[in-house]
XYZ file of C-alpha atoms in Angstrom:
282
model
C -6.626 7.185 49.274
C -6.362 3.918 47.274
C -6.551 3.962 43.491
C -10.026 3.442 42.041
C -9.369 -0.139 40.861
C -8.060 -1.301 44.243
C -10.885 0.554 45.954
C -13.516 -1.135 43.775
C -12.077 -4.606 44.361
C -12.157 -3.974 48.102
C -15.843 -3.023 47.839
C -16.622 -6.421 46.326
C -15.131 -8.279 49.284
C -18.205 -8.364 51.516
C -17.988 -9.457 55.141
C -20.470 -11.871 56.703
C -21.909 -10.330 59.832
C -21.628 -12.247 63.141
C -24.670 -14.025 64.524
C -25.281 -11.271 67.098
C -25.139 -7.504 66.602
C -22.129 -5.706 68.004
C -22.324 -2.838 70.476
C -22.976 0.476 68.750
C -23.674 -1.285 65.458
C -26.682 -0.424 63.271
C -26.500 -3.642 61.228
C -29.709 -5.715 61.137
C -29.495 -8.799 63.344
C -29.360 -12.111 61.420
C -32.367 -14.384 61.771
C -31.889 -16.873 64.645
C -33.260 -19.654 62.433
C -30.496 -18.927 59.889
C -32.945 -18.072 57.099
C -31.241 -14.686 56.716
C -27.646 -13.814 55.968
C -26.326 -10.288 56.512
C -23.245 -9.021 54.685
C -21.424 -5.743 55.230
C -20.161 -3.864 52.190
C -17.624 -1.018 52.284
C -18.060 2.013 50.030
C -15.959 3.501 47.285
C -13.905 6.497 48.327
C -15.120 9.004 45.761
C -14.886 12.788 45.692
C -18.617 13.226 46.244
C -20.594 11.794 49.151
C -23.266 9.838 47.281
C -23.028 6.134 46.540
C -22.704 5.169 42.885
C -25.444 2.751 41.839
C -22.907 0.531 40.086
C -21.280 -0.182 43.446
C -24.604 -1.419 44.810
C -25.231 -3.560 41.722
C -21.838 -5.231 42.081
C -22.310 -5.811 45.805
C -25.804 -7.275 45.335
C -24.307 -9.861 42.991
C -21.489 -10.677 45.380
C -23.913 -11.034 48.304
C -26.031 -13.465 46.274
C -23.059 -15.664 45.399
C -21.745 -15.609 48.976
C -25.186 -16.638 50.273
C -25.736 -19.340 47.620
C -22.256 -20.494 46.531
C -23.395 -23.601 44.646
C -25.128 -21.511 41.953
C -24.472 -18.548 39.672
C -26.623 -15.466 39.129
C -28.772 -15.620 36.011
C -30.709 -12.388 36.569
C -31.000 -9.513 39.028
C -33.587 -6.737 39.213
C -32.736 -3.802 41.483
C -34.986 -0.966 42.657
C -33.137 2.065 44.005
C -35.306 3.449 46.804
C -33.221 6.357 48.054
C -29.795 7.893 47.737
C -27.032 6.155 49.655
C -24.254 7.994 51.460
C -20.566 7.165 51.540
C -20.038 7.770 55.256
C -21.550 4.475 56.495
C -21.321 0.835 55.357
C -24.157 -0.837 53.491
C -25.689 -4.004 54.966
C -27.105 -6.589 52.560
C -29.844 -8.707 54.132
C -30.268 -11.866 52.040
C -33.510 -13.849 52.299
C -33.750 -17.115 50.302
C -37.204 -17.551 48.776
C -36.523 -20.877 47.080
C -33.588 -23.256 46.852
C -33.785 -26.225 44.529
C -31.316 -28.385 42.648
C -31.443 -26.241 39.495
C -32.681 -22.827 40.614
C -32.708 -20.517 43.613
C -34.426 -17.191 44.235
C -33.238 -14.605 46.743
C -34.455 -11.220 47.875
C -31.760 -8.857 49.095
C -32.361 -5.589 50.927
C -29.578 -3.004 51.089
C -29.827 -1.000 54.308
C -27.848 1.955 55.549
C -28.323 3.792 58.855
C -31.570 1.881 59.339
C -33.045 2.917 55.976
C -33.676 0.764 52.914
C -31.691 2.274 50.038
C -32.235 -0.486 47.443
C -33.821 -3.909 47.028
C -32.965 -6.738 44.652
C -34.675 -9.876 43.379
C -32.011 -12.355 42.302
C -32.536 -15.541 40.311
C -29.745 -18.125 40.414
C -29.041 -21.333 38.547
C -26.810 -24.374 38.552
C -24.834 -24.562 35.304
C -26.033 -27.206 32.875
C -25.412 -28.232 29.289
C -27.960 -27.539 26.549
C -28.462 -26.353 22.981
C -26.686 -23.121 22.117
C -27.811 -20.438 19.654
C -28.283 -16.670 19.438
C -29.630 -14.035 17.072
C -27.759 -10.782 17.556
C -25.811 -8.483 15.233
C -22.099 -9.149 15.228
C -19.930 -6.421 16.771
C -17.815 -4.102 14.652
C -14.062 -4.624 14.991
C -12.445 -3.515 18.231
C -11.344 0.133 17.838
C -7.614 0.762 17.956
C -5.784 2.269 20.934
C -6.144 5.748 19.418
C -9.825 5.517 20.407
C -9.120 5.078 24.119
C -11.372 7.237 26.265
C -11.485 8.106 29.932
C -14.705 7.514 31.882
C -14.457 8.938 35.384
C -15.773 6.009 37.420
C -14.290 3.205 35.301
C -10.755 2.250 36.396
C -9.879 0.144 33.354
C -9.316 0.512 29.631
C -12.271 1.696 27.557
C -12.558 2.510 23.851
C -15.327 4.013 21.739
C -15.899 5.641 18.350
C -18.728 7.789 19.792
C -18.335 10.882 21.942
C -21.083 11.112 24.573
C -19.982 14.709 25.245
C -21.172 15.718 21.782
C -24.338 17.844 22.118
C -25.482 17.368 18.532
C -28.336 14.998 17.679
C -27.300 11.466 16.793
C -28.581 7.907 16.924
C -29.467 6.896 20.482
C -26.843 4.170 20.412
C -23.467 3.847 22.100
C -20.836 1.121 21.740
C -18.334 0.961 24.585
C -15.488 -1.532 24.611
C -13.954 -2.407 27.977
C -11.281 -4.661 29.440
C -10.382 -4.791 33.129
C -6.969 -5.607 34.552
C -6.383 -9.321 35.142
C -8.805 -10.621 37.747
C -10.770 -13.741 38.614
C -13.734 -14.820 36.498
C -15.904 -14.834 39.647
C -15.738 -11.010 39.706
C -16.738 -10.533 36.056
C -20.543 -10.276 36.593
C -20.129 -7.634 39.288
C -17.609 -5.595 37.306
C -19.777 -5.598 34.192
C -22.875 -4.741 36.260
C -20.924 -1.801 37.684
C -20.124 -0.515 34.176
C -23.676 -0.889 32.819
C -24.970 1.756 35.234
C -22.954 4.585 33.680
C -24.058 5.371 30.121
C -27.719 4.491 29.537
C -28.946 8.010 30.344
C -26.249 9.564 28.158
C -27.287 7.309 25.287
C -30.952 8.358 25.611
C -29.879 12.038 25.611
C -28.350 11.658 22.139
C -31.907 12.110 20.816
C -31.945 15.786 21.935
C -29.774 18.582 20.611
C -27.917 20.646 23.181
C -27.699 18.004 25.907
C -25.095 15.454 26.919
C -24.540 13.145 29.847
C -22.389 15.427 32.022
C -25.231 17.948 32.447
C -26.770 16.186 35.438
C -27.369 18.731 38.179
C -27.225 21.709 35.823
C -29.197 21.194 32.596
C -31.229 18.314 34.000
C -31.622 16.003 36.989
C -31.169 12.274 36.531
C -30.880 9.201 38.730
C -31.272 5.481 38.158
C -34.557 4.157 39.546
C -34.300 0.499 38.489
C -31.745 -1.700 36.763
C -31.951 -5.281 35.505
C -29.272 -7.648 34.224
C -29.458 -11.112 32.698
C -26.389 -13.336 32.439
C -26.498 -15.822 29.568
C -23.026 -17.396 29.479
C -19.832 -17.366 31.559
C -17.254 -14.730 30.574
C -14.193 -12.889 31.796
C -13.953 -9.144 32.272
C -10.209 -9.109 31.527
C -10.987 -10.091 27.922
C -12.435 -7.422 25.621
C -16.175 -6.923 26.008
C -18.552 -4.708 24.054
C -21.324 -2.923 25.977
C -23.828 -2.073 23.249
C -26.311 0.566 24.503
C -29.692 1.528 22.973
C -31.551 4.591 24.259
C -35.136 3.490 23.733
C -37.602 6.038 25.117
C -37.900 9.269 27.100
C -41.318 10.252 28.498
C -43.050 11.630 31.620
C -39.828 12.550 33.389
C -38.275 9.127 32.849
C -35.786 7.544 30.465
C -35.398 3.907 29.505
C -32.585 2.148 27.709
C -31.248 -1.332 27.250
C -28.124 -3.070 26.070
C -26.167 -6.221 25.394
C -22.726 -7.394 26.431
C -20.762 -9.310 23.795
C -17.295 -10.809 23.626
C -14.918 -9.749 20.876
C -15.955 -12.764 18.776
C -19.651 -11.787 19.041
C -20.835 -14.164 21.776
C -23.739 -12.657 23.716
C -22.924 -13.112 27.413
C -25.266 -10.661 29.190
C -28.061 -8.129 28.650
C -29.234 -5.177 30.709
C -32.020 -2.608 30.965
C -32.391 0.556 32.996
C -35.076 3.084 33.866
C -34.049 6.469 35.247
C -35.472 9.725 36.452
C -34.793 12.429 33.830
C -36.146 15.913 34.542
C -35.080 18.910 32.482
C -34.537 22.305 34.049
C -36.856 25.132 32.885
């Protein structure tokens, strides 16, 4: 089995499907008028048999860039319809809704074994110059190497001053610093999207004593239902980035949180928001 980093990079290398379906293949056939593109995405080789939502987020972004290479993603909104399985590839059916000189809009449907497992609305833009300003709190200094932590699905260096395994009540906030191994800037949006799917629920749970993020399946049931990212400026994932999480609300069996992604010098490069199912066991 490959290491998790190599495995994740391989998952981001989508394959354009041929113009006609192959024998014994369940991939959707591309549109004969070439309005659709279909990409095949491999799955991470994890110990459990479900697909991690971060993998789908990263692959949605890669499919969008492959289908519209003259633009970059400025926002993506993903609805997770059903649980994906690791024993079959995911096919990303890309449908352009609009293509102009400055902007493009795509809808992407992720299908597996004939079922829709997730859908995405992607907005893309051509880079242009303009005024530059922001109003966001500056990050605290990067924690030292003694604050390195291990997060199971993240195959790169992470640091934090907060322990999400702590079951005591605390502020519903979580600062996570991350830096990937050296890689191309074109992969940075997908890698950051992957990481943003991991800790929103755990941040929301900091509001409640006696619960922490690893209790899914025992103390509670949780699953991401929708996830949105906005990309404000270009960045690299192999430079230090701060993922600043805020657990905003928990109500009616759902949790919602949001966050920002900042460089070490405080430049806001992306923002994200997530809603999740969160049901507590009796």
